[in-house]
PDB file of C-alpha atoms in Angstrom:
ATOM      1  CA  MET N   1       0.000   0.000   0.000  1.00  0.00           C
ATOM      2  CA  ALA N   2       2.821   2.422   0.864  1.00  0.00           C
ATOM      3  CA  ARG N   3       4.558   1.765  -2.464  1.00  0.00           C
ATOM      4  CA  ARG N   4       1.259   2.219  -4.305  1.00  0.00           C
ATOM      5  CA  ALA N   5       0.612   5.592  -2.594  1.00  0.00           C
ATOM      6  CA  GLN N   6       4.158   6.700  -3.387  1.00  0.00           C
ATOM      7  CA  GLY N   7       3.611   5.781  -7.025  1.00  0.00           C
ATOM      8  CA  LEU N   8       0.420   7.803  -7.189  1.00  0.00           C
ATOM      9  CA  ARG N   9       2.181  10.866  -5.734  1.00  0.00           C
ATOM     10  CA  LEU N  10       4.985  10.512  -8.293  1.00  0.00           C
ATOM     11  CA  ALA N  11       2.481  10.289 -11.152  1.00  0.00           C
ATOM     12  CA  LEU N  12       0.650  13.376  -9.886  1.00  0.00           C
ATOM     13  CA  CYS N  13       3.909  15.364  -9.708  1.00  0.00           C
ATOM     14  CA  GLN N  14       4.759  14.340 -13.273  1.00  0.00           C
ATOM     15  CA  CYS N  15       1.347  15.509 -14.487  1.00  0.00           C
ATOM     16  CA  LEU N  16       1.824  18.887 -12.819  1.00  0.00           C
ATOM     17  CA  VAL N  17       5.265  19.300 -14.378  1.00  0.00           C
ATOM     18  CA  LEU N  18       3.885  18.453 -17.814  1.00  0.00           C
ATOM     19  CA  ALA N  19       0.980  20.876 -17.372  1.00  0.00           C
ATOM     20  CA  TRP N  20       3.454  23.657 -16.657  1.00  0.00           C
ATOM     21  CA  MET N  21       5.890  22.773 -19.452  1.00  0.00           C
ATOM     22  CA  VAL N  22       3.448  22.263 -22.351  1.00  0.00           C
ATOM     23  CA  PRO N  23       2.712  26.005 -22.788  1.00  0.00           C
ATOM     24  CA  GLN N  24       6.453  26.708 -22.702  1.00  0.00           C
ATOM     25  CA  TRP N  25       7.062  24.116 -25.418  1.00  0.00           C
ATOM     26  CA  MET N  26       4.229  25.527 -27.558  1.00  0.00           C
ATOM     27  CA  ALA N  27       5.688  29.009 -27.395  1.00  0.00           C
ATOM     28  CA  PHE N  28       9.161  27.681 -28.218  1.00  0.00           C
ATOM     29  CA  LEU N  29       7.991  25.562 -31.167  1.00  0.00           C
ATOM     30  CA  ALA N  30       5.596  28.156 -32.628  1.00  0.00           C
ATOM     31  CA  PRO N  31       6.879  29.782 -35.858  1.00  0.00           C
ATOM     32  CA  ALA N  32       8.164  33.326 -35.517  1.00  0.00           C
ATOM     33  CA  GLY N  33       5.401  34.613 -37.802  1.00  0.00           C
ATOM     34  CA  SER N  34       2.708  33.145 -35.593  1.00  0.00           C
ATOM     35  CA  LEU N  35       4.189  34.819 -32.533  1.00  0.00           C
ATOM     36  CA  ARG N  36       4.165  38.136 -34.331  1.00  0.00           C
ATOM     37  CA  SER N  37       0.559  37.581 -35.305  1.00  0.00           C
ATOM     38  CA  LEU N  38      -0.288  36.968 -31.667  1.00  0.00           C
ATOM     39  CA  ARG N  39       1.388  40.181 -30.531  1.00  0.00           C
ATOM     40  CA  ALA N  40       0.178  42.410 -33.351  1.00  0.00           C
ATOM     41  CA  PRO N  41      -3.424  42.856 -32.129  1.00  0.00           C
ATOM     42  CA  LYS N  42      -2.158  44.171 -28.786  1.00  0.00           C
ATOM     43  CA  VAL N  43      -0.040  46.812 -30.536  1.00  0.00           C
ATOM     44  CA  ALA N  44      -2.902  47.671 -32.831  1.00  0.00           C
ATOM     45  CA  ARG N  45      -5.261  48.087 -29.905  1.00  0.00           C
ATOM     46  CA  HIS N  46      -2.727  50.339 -28.202  1.00  0.00           C
ATOM     47  CA  PHE N  47      -2.522  52.756 -31.123  1.00  0.00           C
ATOM     48  CA  LYS N  48      -6.240  52.515 -31.732  1.00  0.00           C
ATOM     49  CA  ASN N  49      -6.927  53.685 -28.166  1.00  0.00           C
ATOM     50  CA  ALA N  50      -4.440  56.586 -28.273  1.00  0.00           C
ATOM     51  CA  PRO N  51      -6.794  59.129 -29.912  1.00  0.00           C
ATOM     52  CA  ALA N  52      -9.566  58.065 -27.560  1.00  0.00           C
ATOM     53  CA  GLU N  53      -7.338  58.713 -24.548  1.00  0.00           C
ATOM     54  CA  GLU N  54      -6.430  62.145 -25.932  1.00  0.00           C
ATOM     55  CA  GLU N  55     -10.108  62.997 -26.400  1.00  0.00           C
ATOM     56  CA  LYS N  56     -10.857  61.769 -22.884  1.00  0.00           C
ATOM     57  CA  SER N  57      -8.158  64.087 -21.515  1.00  0.00           C
ATOM     58  CA  LYS N  58      -9.636  67.040 -23.399  1.00  0.00           C
ATOM     59  CA  ASP N  59     -13.108  66.233 -22.117  1.00  0.00           C
ATOM     60  CA  ALA N  60     -11.752  66.219 -18.566  1.00  0.00           C
ATOM     61  CA  LEU N  61     -10.481  69.780 -19.072  1.00  0.00           C
ATOM     62  CA  GLU N  62     -13.821  71.149 -20.234  1.00  0.00           C
ATOM     63  CA  ASP N  63     -15.109  73.048 -17.202  1.00  0.00           C
ATOM     64  CA  VAL N  64     -14.866  76.279 -15.221  1.00  0.00           C
ATOM     65  CA  TRP N  65     -11.620  76.426 -13.221  1.00  0.00           C
ATOM     66  CA  ARG N  66     -10.966  78.758 -10.314  1.00  0.00           C
ATOM     67  CA  TYR N  67      -7.640  79.849  -8.854  1.00  0.00           C
ATOM     68  CA  ILE N  68      -6.683  82.407  -6.222  1.00  0.00           C
ATOM     69  CA  GLY N  69      -7.673  85.732  -7.709  1.00  0.00           C
ATOM     70  CA  GLY N  70      -9.743  84.618 -10.671  1.00  0.00           C
ATOM     71  CA  TRP N  71     -11.263  81.966 -12.902  1.00  0.00           C
ATOM     72  CA  TYR N  72     -11.206  80.770 -16.487  1.00  0.00           C
ATOM     73  CA  GLU N  73     -13.252  78.483 -18.696  1.00  0.00           C
ATOM     74  CA  ILE N  74     -12.179  75.685 -21.008  1.00  0.00           C
ATOM     75  CA  LYS N  75     -14.864  74.861 -23.542  1.00  0.00           C
ATOM     76  CA  LYS N  76     -15.151  72.637 -26.599  1.00  0.00           C
ATOM     77  CA  ILE N  77     -16.654  74.220 -29.715  1.00  0.00           C
ATOM     78  CA  GLU N  78     -16.997  72.105 -32.869  1.00  0.00           C
ATOM     79  CA  ASP N  79     -14.420  69.556 -31.669  1.00  0.00           C
ATOM     80  CA  LYS N  80     -11.913  72.292 -30.836  1.00  0.00           C
ATOM     81  CA  LEU N  81     -10.919  73.236 -27.307  1.00  0.00           C
ATOM     82  CA  TYR N  82     -10.857  76.914 -26.326  1.00  0.00           C
ATOM     83  CA  PHE N  83      -9.501  78.825 -23.338  1.00  0.00           C
ATOM     84  CA  ARG N  84     -11.362  81.932 -22.154  1.00  0.00           C
ATOM     85  CA  GLU N  85     -10.600  84.338 -19.324  1.00  0.00           C
ATOM     86  CA  ASN N  86     -12.180  87.779 -19.167  1.00  0.00           C
ATOM     87  CA  ASN N  87     -11.960  89.170 -22.732  1.00  0.00           C
ATOM     88  CA  LEU N  88      -9.124  86.864 -23.816  1.00  0.00           C
ATOM     89  CA  GLN N  89      -9.808  83.729 -25.831  1.00  0.00           C
ATOM     90  CA  GLY N  90      -7.748  81.325 -27.898  1.00  0.00           C
ATOM     91  CA  GLU N  91      -7.757  77.796 -29.271  1.00  0.00           C
ATOM     92  CA  LEU N  92      -5.798  75.260 -27.229  1.00  0.00           C
ATOM     93  CA  VAL N  93      -3.340  73.302 -29.382  1.00  0.00           C
ATOM     94  CA  ALA N  94      -1.225  70.366 -28.243  1.00  0.00           C
ATOM     95  CA  GLN N  95       2.503  71.095 -27.857  1.00  0.00           C
ATOM     96  CA  ASP N  96       4.553  68.378 -26.166  1.00  0.00           C
ATOM     97  CA  ASP N  97       2.822  67.667 -22.838  1.00  0.00           C
ATOM     98  CA  TRP N  98       0.900  70.946 -22.809  1.00  0.00           C
ATOM     99  CA  LEU N  99      -2.100  72.569 -24.428  1.00  0.00           C
ATOM    100  CA  VAL N 100      -1.121  76.054 -25.587  1.00  0.00           C
ATOM    101  CA  ALA N 101      -3.283  79.005 -26.612  1.00  0.00           C
ATOM    102  CA  GLU N 102      -2.295  82.368 -28.039  1.00  0.00           C
ATOM    103  CA  LEU N 103      -4.170  85.125 -26.183  1.00  0.00           C
ATOM    104  CA  ALA N 104      -3.467  88.169 -28.327  1.00  0.00           C
ATOM    105  CA  PRO N 105      -2.439  90.798 -27.515  1.00  0.00           C
ATOM    106  CA  ALA N 106      -1.669  89.759 -23.909  1.00  0.00           C
ATOM    107  CA  GLY N 107       0.528  86.700 -24.407  1.00  0.00           C
ATOM    108  CA  THR N 108       0.402  82.899 -24.331  1.00  0.00           C
ATOM    109  CA  ILE N 109      -1.105  80.413 -21.857  1.00  0.00           C
ATOM    110  CA  ARG N 110      -0.117  76.783 -21.484  1.00  0.00           C
ATOM    111  CA  LEU N 111      -1.908  74.262 -19.288  1.00  0.00           C
ATOM    112  CA  LYS N 112      -2.396  70.592 -18.506  1.00  0.00           C
ATOM    113  CA  LEU N 113      -4.158  68.358 -16.014  1.00  0.00           C
ATOM    114  CA  GLY N 114      -2.311  67.868 -12.740  1.00  0.00           C
ATOM    115  CA  PRO N 115      -1.166  64.473 -11.418  1.00  0.00           C
ATOM    116  CA  SER N 116      -4.458  63.775  -9.618  1.00  0.00           C
ATOM    117  CA  GLY N 117      -6.595  64.727 -12.608  1.00  0.00           C
ATOM    118  CA  ARG N 118      -8.578  67.102 -10.377  1.00  0.00           C
ATOM    119  CA  GLU N 119      -6.586  70.274 -10.965  1.00  0.00           C
ATOM    120  CA  VAL N 120      -5.159  72.215 -13.898  1.00  0.00           C
ATOM    121  CA  LEU N 121      -1.580  73.519 -13.890  1.00  0.00           C
ATOM    122  CA  SER N 122      -0.890  76.568 -16.031  1.00  0.00           C
ATOM    123  CA  ASN N 123       1.784  79.134 -16.878  1.00  0.00           C
ATOM    124  CA  PHE N 124       1.389  82.475 -18.614  1.00  0.00           C
ATOM    125  CA  LYS N 125       3.992  84.114 -20.848  1.00  0.00           C
ATOM    126  CA  PRO N 126       3.471  87.840 -21.530  1.00  0.00           C
ATOM    127  CA  ALA N 127       3.802  88.953 -25.131  1.00  0.00           C
ATOM    128  CA  ASP N 128       7.035  90.901 -24.543  1.00  0.00           C
ATOM    129  CA  THR N 129       8.981  88.085 -22.805  1.00  0.00           C
ATOM    130  CA  GLU N 130      10.319  84.613 -23.533  1.00  0.00           C
ATOM    131  CA  ASN N 131       9.955  83.254 -20.011  1.00  0.00           C
ATOM    132  CA  TRP N 132       6.987  81.421 -18.533  1.00  0.00           C
ATOM    133  CA  GLY N 133       5.559  82.738 -15.279  1.00  0.00           C
ATOM    134  CA  ASP N 134       4.888  80.858 -12.062  1.00  0.00           C
ATOM    135  CA  THR N 135       2.800  77.687 -12.108  1.00  0.00           C
ATOM    136  CA  ILE N 136      -0.815  78.386 -11.131  1.00  0.00           C
ATOM    137  CA  THR N 137      -3.048  75.618  -9.789  1.00  0.00           C
ATOM    138  CA  ALA N 138      -6.773  75.839 -10.492  1.00  0.00           C
ATOM    139  CA  LEU N 139      -9.595  73.655  -9.197  1.00  0.00           C
ATOM    140  CA  ARG N 140     -13.009  73.029 -10.630  1.00  0.00           C
ATOM    141  CA  GLU N 141     -15.470  75.746  -9.668  1.00  0.00           C
ATOM    142  CA  TRP N 142     -17.471  73.819  -7.092  1.00  0.00           C
ATOM    143  CA  GLU N 143     -14.661  71.504  -5.973  1.00  0.00           C
ATOM    144  CA  SER N 144     -12.608  74.519  -4.899  1.00  0.00           C
ATOM    145  CA  LEU N 145     -15.578  75.894  -2.950  1.00  0.00           C
ATOM    146  CA  THR N 146     -16.159  72.505  -1.323  1.00  0.00           C
ATOM    147  CA  GLU N 147     -12.529  72.230  -0.226  1.00  0.00           C
ATOM    148  CA  ARG N 148     -12.584  75.713   1.291  1.00  0.00           C
ATOM    149  CA  THR N 149     -15.850  74.911   3.073  1.00  0.00           C
ATOM    150  CA  GLU N 150     -14.341  71.730   4.527  1.00  0.00           C
ATOM    151  CA  ALA N 151     -11.303  73.701   5.709  1.00  0.00           C
ATOM    152  CA  LEU N 152     -13.631  76.202   7.370  1.00  0.00           C
ATOM    153  CA  LYS N 153     -15.456  73.361   9.124  1.00  0.00           C
ATOM    154  CA  GLY N 154     -12.148  72.225  10.603  1.00  0.00           C
ATOM    155  CA  THR N 155     -11.352  75.731  11.788  1.00  0.00           C
ATOM    156  CA  LEU N 156     -14.769  76.182  13.374  1.00  0.00           C
ATOM    157  CA  SER N 157     -14.585  72.778  15.069  1.00  0.00           C
ATOM    158  CA  GLY N 158     -11.469  73.941  16.913  1.00  0.00           C
ATOM    159  CA  ALA N 159     -12.970  77.263  18.021  1.00  0.00           C
ATOM    160  CA  THR N 160     -14.912  77.676  21.294  1.00  0.00           C
ATOM    161  CA  PHE N 161     -17.597  80.133  22.407  1.00  0.00           C
ATOM    162  CA  ASP N 162     -18.886  80.661  25.948  1.00  0.00           C
ATOM    163  CA  GLY N 163     -22.262  81.659  27.268  1.00  0.00           C
ATOM    164  CA  THR N 164     -22.493  82.600  30.959  1.00  0.00           C
ATOM    165  CA  VAL N 165     -25.601  83.312  33.055  1.00  0.00           C
ATOM    166  CA  ASP N 166     -25.457  83.703  36.887  1.00  0.00           C
ATOM    167  CA  GLY N 167     -22.239  81.694  37.203  1.00  0.00           C
ATOM    168  CA  VAL N 168     -23.315  78.893  34.825  1.00  0.00           C
ATOM    169  CA  THR N 169     -21.093  78.660  31.736  1.00  0.00           C
ATOM    170  CA  VAL N 170     -21.798  76.556  28.668  1.00  0.00           C
ATOM    171  CA  THR N 171     -19.097  76.191  25.987  1.00  0.00           C
ATOM    172  CA  VAL N 172     -19.834  75.177  22.398  1.00  0.00           C
ATOM    173  CA  ASP N 173     -17.578  74.849  19.351  1.00  0.00           C
ATOM    174  CA  GLY N 174     -17.877  76.748  16.082  1.00  0.00           C
ATOM    175  CA  ARG N 175     -20.473  74.260  14.846  1.00  0.00           C
ATOM    176  CA  GLN N 176     -22.707  74.779  17.901  1.00  0.00           C
ATOM    177  CA  ARG N 177     -21.802  71.484  19.578  1.00  0.00           C
ATOM    178  CA  PRO N 178     -21.511  71.560  23.428  1.00  0.00           C
ATOM    179  CA  VAL N 179     -17.978  70.870  24.649  1.00  0.00           C
ATOM    180  CA  ASN N 180     -18.010  71.986  28.314  1.00  0.00           C
ATOM    181  CA  LEU N 181     -20.284  72.945  31.223  1.00  0.00           C
ATOM    182  CA  GLN N 182     -19.350  74.811  34.412  1.00  0.00           C
ATOM    183  CA  ILE N 183     -21.781  75.296  37.300  1.00  0.00           C
ATOM    184  CA  PRO N 184     -21.264  77.135  40.620  1.00  0.00           C
ATOM    185  CA  GLU N 185     -20.265  75.084  43.657  1.00  0.00           C
ATOM    186  CA  ALA N 186     -23.105  76.474  45.769  1.00  0.00           C
ATOM    187  CA  SER N 187     -26.240  74.350  45.833  1.00  0.00           C
ATOM    188  CA  MET N 188     -29.020  75.455  43.536  1.00  0.00           C
ATOM    189  CA  ASP N 189     -32.583  74.431  42.840  1.00  0.00           C
ATOM    190  CA  GLY N 190     -32.713  71.882  40.013  1.00  0.00           C
ATOM    191  CA  ALA N 191     -35.341  73.707  37.992  1.00  0.00           C
ATOM    192  CA  LYS N 192     -33.454  77.002  38.260  1.00  0.00           C
ATOM    193  CA  LEU N 193     -30.159  75.321  37.334  1.00  0.00           C
ATOM    194  CA  GLY N 194     -31.762  73.766  34.261  1.00  0.00           C
ATOM    195  CA  GLN N 195     -33.090  77.152  33.157  1.00  0.00           C
ATOM    196  CA  LEU N 196     -29.682  78.801  33.619  1.00  0.00           C
ATOM    197  CA  ILE N 197     -27.991  76.065  31.583  1.00  0.00           C
ATOM    198  CA  LYS N 198     -30.530  76.559  28.816  1.00  0.00           C
ATOM    199  CA  GLU N 199     -29.989  80.332  28.748  1.00  0.00           C
ATOM    200  CA  ALA N 200     -26.200  80.003  28.861  1.00  0.00           C
ATOM    201  CA  HIS N 201     -26.324  77.469  26.033  1.00  0.00           C
ATOM    202  CA  SER N 202     -28.468  79.793  23.906  1.00  0.00           C
ATOM    203  CA  GLU N 203     -25.984  82.627  24.462  1.00  0.00           C
ATOM    204  CA  ALA N 204     -23.020  80.431  23.470  1.00  0.00           C
ATOM    205  CA  VAL N 205     -24.819  79.150  20.364  1.00  0.00           C
ATOM    206  CA  GLU N 206     -25.679  82.704  19.304  1.00  0.00           C
ATOM    207  CA  ARG N 207     -22.020  83.746  19.503  1.00  0.00           C
ATOM    208  CA  SER N 208     -20.964  80.639  17.602  1.00  0.00           C
ATOM    209  CA  MET N 209     -23.567  81.283  14.890  1.00  0.00           C
ATOM    210  CA  GLU N 210     -22.417  84.880  14.489  1.00  0.00           C
ATOM    211  CA  ALA N 211     -18.818  83.766  13.998  1.00  0.00           C
ATOM    212  CA  MET N 212     -19.818  80.992  11.566  1.00  0.00           C
ATOM    213  CA  THR N 213     -21.987  83.364   9.522  1.00  0.00           C
ATOM    214  CA  GLU N 214     -19.210  85.940   9.321  1.00  0.00           C
ATOM    215  CA  ASN N 215     -16.701  83.321   8.190  1.00  0.00           C
ATOM    216  CA  LEU N 216     -19.072  81.925   5.564  1.00  0.00           C
ATOM    217  CA  GLN N 217     -19.749  85.404   4.200  1.00  0.00           C
ATOM    218  CA  GLU N 218     -16.013  86.020   3.883  1.00  0.00           C
ATOM    219  CA  LEU N 219     -15.507  82.631   2.212  1.00  0.00           C
ATOM    220  CA  TYR N 220     -18.201  83.168  -0.411  1.00  0.00           C
ATOM    221  CA  ALA N 221     -17.181  86.781  -0.989  1.00  0.00           C
ATOM    222  CA  SER N 222     -13.557  85.837  -1.660  1.00  0.00           C
ATOM    223  CA  HIS N 223     -14.503  82.809  -3.783  1.00  0.00           C
ATOM    224  CA  PHE N 224     -16.797  84.755  -6.076  1.00  0.00           C
ATOM    225  CA  SER N 225     -14.799  87.985  -6.014  1.00  0.00           C
ATOM    226  CA  ALA N 226     -13.882  87.555  -9.681  1.00  0.00           C
ATOM    227  CA  LYS N 227     -17.005  88.716 -11.494  1.00  0.00           C
ATOM    228  CA  ARG N 228     -18.281  86.799 -14.471  1.00  0.00           C
TER     229      ARG N 228
END
């Protein structure tokens, strides 16, 4: 029985070795022309997809983009991509890794999608120079507003506002969430204490709301400062 089991294991190992080697033999014995015919469709598919990828990249650029101090629009018109900012407009043409537009008489703009695909990197070259200016990062109109709103939420969460009535102090954060309560050491009627806590909380919330409203007004004012 032991010898029989050992023989079965040996046969199984041989089958596994053969199963692994047969594809190697087939590749080795196949004529060179057949190997080329196997690889050719992959190359063909690669080049076939290249224009589609370029069009996909252009479609991703078509939007309103906002940067610190202004905004611009990239729009497709009759299969051509155009850049527009204020009264300047020009067709974007591929040059190396960039899309470049002549914005007469001001100068030239070049831009491309950033590494994440969520931002556009651009440089401007005035008409009377040969040097490109600093790299400007722009975000999609509403994405940039969302990011600034999230940053404001973080700032408000770390801020605190107090409301105090007759020695009872309630503290809330910038999003009106209670974070602390202080009551006097002297004994006090439960109903009265509850009323004081309620009034102190209302006072703290009112101060927090005022600060939040002011910050939101500043955020929206700065975001939309560039008139369309």
